[in-house]
Amino acid sequence: MATPDYVLSLRERIGHDLLWMTGVTAIVLSPDGTEMLAVRRRDNGQWTPVTGIIDPGEEPAVAAEREVLEEAGVTCRAVRLIDVRSLPPMVYANGDRAQYLDLCFLCVHEVGEPHPADGENTEARWFPVAEPPPMNDRFTDMLAIALEDRPEARFRR
């Protein structure tokens, strides 16, 4: 599902006004840490880690695991929070404005072969961490943070 029902309900009330949202990014690595999962987005053709919106009341790590299953058809386990950042405001093609607090989790693959499972992506596959797909600076930075294997999450000041 591209837009959660509760967001559509909010949009009925606020129109295109700026909506503050909490999202997740899942950096999913193979158990040996040599490969990363990436999906090619249907809307813009870009390769990204799996991303999504946290449902009301949902635990953030559970949201990351759910999004990976929904979008790439694989089961993973969230290991730890690695990055917290506020993203710049954005405008969707339909005029909706949003800004996200993004919680990035390091996840480890458990079961399944990746495939575009829910229609949001055209491809889902593994890439060597040493040769990731072309990604924007934010996602490249998040992969680098995941590969540092530091126990603490990163915060911006």
Tab-separated table of C-alpha atoms in Angstrom:
chain	number	residue	atom	x	y	z
A	1	MET	CA	0.000	0.000	0.000
A	2	ALA	CA	1.539	3.322	-1.050
A	3	THR	CA	-0.332	5.675	1.304
A	4	PRO	CA	-1.669	4.416	4.650
A	5	ASP	CA	-5.396	4.877	5.272
A	6	TYR	CA	-4.797	7.097	8.300
A	7	VAL	CA	-2.736	9.500	6.137
A	8	LEU	CA	-5.513	9.613	3.538
A	9	SER	CA	-7.969	10.394	6.348
A	10	LEU	CA	-5.751	13.216	7.610
A	11	ARG	CA	-5.396	14.581	4.073
A	12	GLU	CA	-9.204	14.812	3.834
A	13	ARG	CA	-9.036	17.256	6.744
A	14	ILE	CA	-5.850	19.226	6.043
A	15	GLY	CA	-5.621	19.069	2.259
A	16	HIS	CA	-2.086	19.612	0.955
A	17	ASP	CA	-0.790	21.333	4.132
A	18	LEU	CA	2.533	20.218	5.584
A	19	LEU	CA	2.182	16.946	7.487
A	20	TRP	CA	4.874	15.860	9.974
A	21	MET	CA	5.401	12.109	9.635
A	22	THR	CA	7.622	9.478	11.220
A	23	GLY	CA	9.249	7.087	8.792
A	24	VAL	CA	11.681	4.199	8.837
A	25	THR	CA	14.572	3.163	6.647
A	26	ALA	CA	15.751	-0.450	6.814
A	27	ILE	CA	19.345	-1.190	5.885
A	28	VAL	CA	19.013	-4.951	5.452
A	29	LEU	CA	22.263	-6.900	5.332
A	30	SER	CA	22.842	-10.562	4.625
A	31	PRO	CA	23.741	-12.577	7.754
A	32	ASP	CA	27.450	-12.429	6.838
A	33	GLY	CA	27.245	-8.676	6.175
A	34	THR	CA	28.514	-8.882	2.586
A	35	GLU	CA	25.284	-7.941	0.781
A	36	MET	CA	22.599	-5.285	1.143
A	37	LEU	CA	18.977	-5.353	0.060
A	38	ALA	CA	17.810	-2.562	-2.255
A	39	VAL	CA	14.580	-1.851	-4.116
A	40	ARG	CA	13.999	0.178	-7.270
A	41	ARG	CA	11.124	2.584	-6.668
A	42	ARG	CA	8.281	2.555	-9.182
A	43	ASP	CA	7.617	6.314	-8.838
A	44	ASN	CA	11.110	7.606	-9.705
A	45	GLY	CA	13.221	4.590	-10.715
A	46	GLN	CA	15.778	5.178	-7.954
A	47	TRP	CA	17.453	2.420	-5.947
A	48	THR	CA	16.935	2.762	-2.195
A	49	PRO	CA	16.880	0.697	0.958
A	50	VAL	CA	13.329	-0.153	2.007
A	51	THR	CA	11.543	2.858	3.505
A	52	GLY	CA	8.069	3.430	4.876
A	53	ILE	CA	5.741	5.166	7.284
A	54	ILE	CA	5.182	4.039	10.863
A	55	ASP	CA	1.527	3.281	11.592
A	56	PRO	CA	-0.061	4.923	14.664
A	57	GLY	CA	0.939	2.995	17.788
A	58	GLU	CA	3.348	0.743	15.892
A	59	GLU	CA	6.781	0.122	17.347
A	60	PRO	CA	9.417	1.615	14.998
A	61	ALA	CA	11.540	-1.560	14.717
A	62	VAL	CA	8.398	-3.570	13.943
A	63	ALA	CA	7.521	-1.012	11.250
A	64	ALA	CA	10.946	-1.488	9.622
A	65	GLU	CA	10.508	-5.268	9.584
A	66	ARG	CA	6.935	-4.963	8.263
A	67	GLU	CA	7.969	-2.607	5.457
A	68	VAL	CA	10.721	-4.994	4.331
A	69	LEU	CA	8.244	-7.877	4.206
A	70	GLU	CA	5.597	-5.788	2.400
A	71	GLU	CA	7.932	-4.247	-0.158
A	72	ALA	CA	10.578	-6.913	-0.772
A	73	GLY	CA	8.905	-10.124	0.393
A	74	VAL	CA	11.666	-11.086	2.829
A	75	THR	CA	11.720	-11.464	6.584
A	76	CYS	CA	14.366	-9.583	8.524
A	77	ARG	CA	15.140	-8.772	12.137
A	78	ALA	CA	15.841	-5.210	13.244
A	79	VAL	CA	19.099	-5.296	15.207
A	80	ARG	CA	19.460	-1.692	16.283
A	81	LEU	CA	18.686	1.931	15.563
A	82	ILE	CA	21.648	3.437	13.677
A	83	ASP	CA	20.542	6.890	12.541
A	84	VAL	CA	17.949	9.541	13.379
A	85	ARG	CA	17.450	12.544	11.136
A	86	SER	CA	14.892	15.115	10.126
A	87	LEU	CA	14.469	15.243	6.363
A	88	PRO	CA	13.759	18.425	4.428
A	89	PRO	CA	10.144	19.194	3.531
A	90	MET	CA	8.988	17.580	0.300
A	91	VAL	CA	6.118	17.964	-2.130
A	92	TYR	CA	4.530	14.923	-3.758
A	93	ALA	CA	3.286	14.978	-7.365
A	94	ASN	CA	-0.304	15.486	-6.161
A	95	GLY	CA	0.699	18.600	-4.172
A	96	ASP	CA	0.739	16.978	-0.716
A	97	ARG	CA	3.481	18.414	1.484
A	98	ALA	CA	5.262	16.305	4.089
A	99	GLN	CA	8.321	16.310	6.288
A	100	TYR	CA	9.727	13.175	7.888
A	101	LEU	CA	11.574	12.232	11.019
A	102	ASP	CA	13.457	9.197	9.707
A	103	LEU	CA	14.543	6.363	11.994
A	104	CYS	CA	17.088	4.124	10.277
A	105	PHE	CA	17.491	0.538	11.474
A	106	LEU	CA	20.201	-1.984	10.768
A	107	CYS	CA	18.394	-5.224	9.942
A	108	VAL	CA	19.599	-8.753	9.245
A	109	HIS	CA	17.971	-10.955	6.613
A	110	GLU	CA	16.302	-14.085	7.944
A	111	VAL	CA	14.180	-15.759	5.256
A	112	GLY	CA	13.097	-15.293	1.649
A	113	GLU	CA	14.306	-14.162	-1.739
A	114	PRO	CA	13.680	-10.504	-2.544
A	115	HIS	CA	11.063	-9.553	-5.096
A	116	PRO	CA	8.842	-6.492	-5.630
A	117	ALA	CA	6.033	-7.660	-3.363
A	118	ASP	CA	3.520	-4.808	-3.156
A	119	GLY	CA	3.650	-2.770	-6.349
A	120	GLU	CA	5.672	0.132	-4.886
A	121	ASN	CA	8.874	-1.162	-6.501
A	122	THR	CA	9.841	-2.651	-9.846
A	123	GLU	CA	12.860	-4.612	-8.551
A	124	ALA	CA	14.208	-5.930	-5.260
A	125	ARG	CA	17.583	-7.607	-5.028
A	126	TRP	CA	20.862	-8.076	-3.202
A	127	PHE	CA	23.959	-5.994	-3.950
A	128	PRO	CA	27.485	-6.482	-2.610
A	129	VAL	CA	28.015	-3.859	0.115
A	130	ALA	CA	31.283	-2.954	-1.641
A	131	GLU	CA	29.312	-2.246	-4.857
A	132	PRO	CA	25.902	-0.889	-3.838
A	133	PRO	CA	23.469	0.386	-6.446
A	134	PRO	CA	23.560	4.095	-7.251
A	135	MET	CA	21.764	5.791	-4.342
A	136	ASN	CA	21.385	9.370	-3.147
A	137	ASP	CA	23.751	10.789	-0.529
A	138	ARG	CA	21.382	10.104	2.367
A	139	PHE	CA	21.129	6.395	1.655
A	140	THR	CA	24.833	6.073	0.846
A	141	ASP	CA	25.556	7.712	4.215
A	142	MET	CA	23.158	5.351	6.015
A	143	LEU	CA	24.831	2.308	4.455
A	144	ALA	CA	28.245	3.611	5.554
A	145	ILE	CA	26.932	4.087	9.105
A	146	ALA	CA	25.538	0.530	9.104
A	147	LEU	CA	28.867	-0.883	7.930
A	148	GLU	CA	30.817	0.945	10.666
A	149	ASP	CA	29.145	-1.425	13.136
A	150	ARG	CA	29.088	1.143	15.931
A	151	PRO	CA	26.656	0.438	18.781
A	152	GLU	CA	25.274	3.972	19.126
A	153	ALA	CA	22.764	5.723	16.876
A	154	ARG	CA	23.787	8.904	15.044
A	155	PHE	CA	22.067	12.185	15.843
A	156	ARG	CA	22.452	15.554	14.119
A	157	ARG	CA	22.958	18.773	16.049
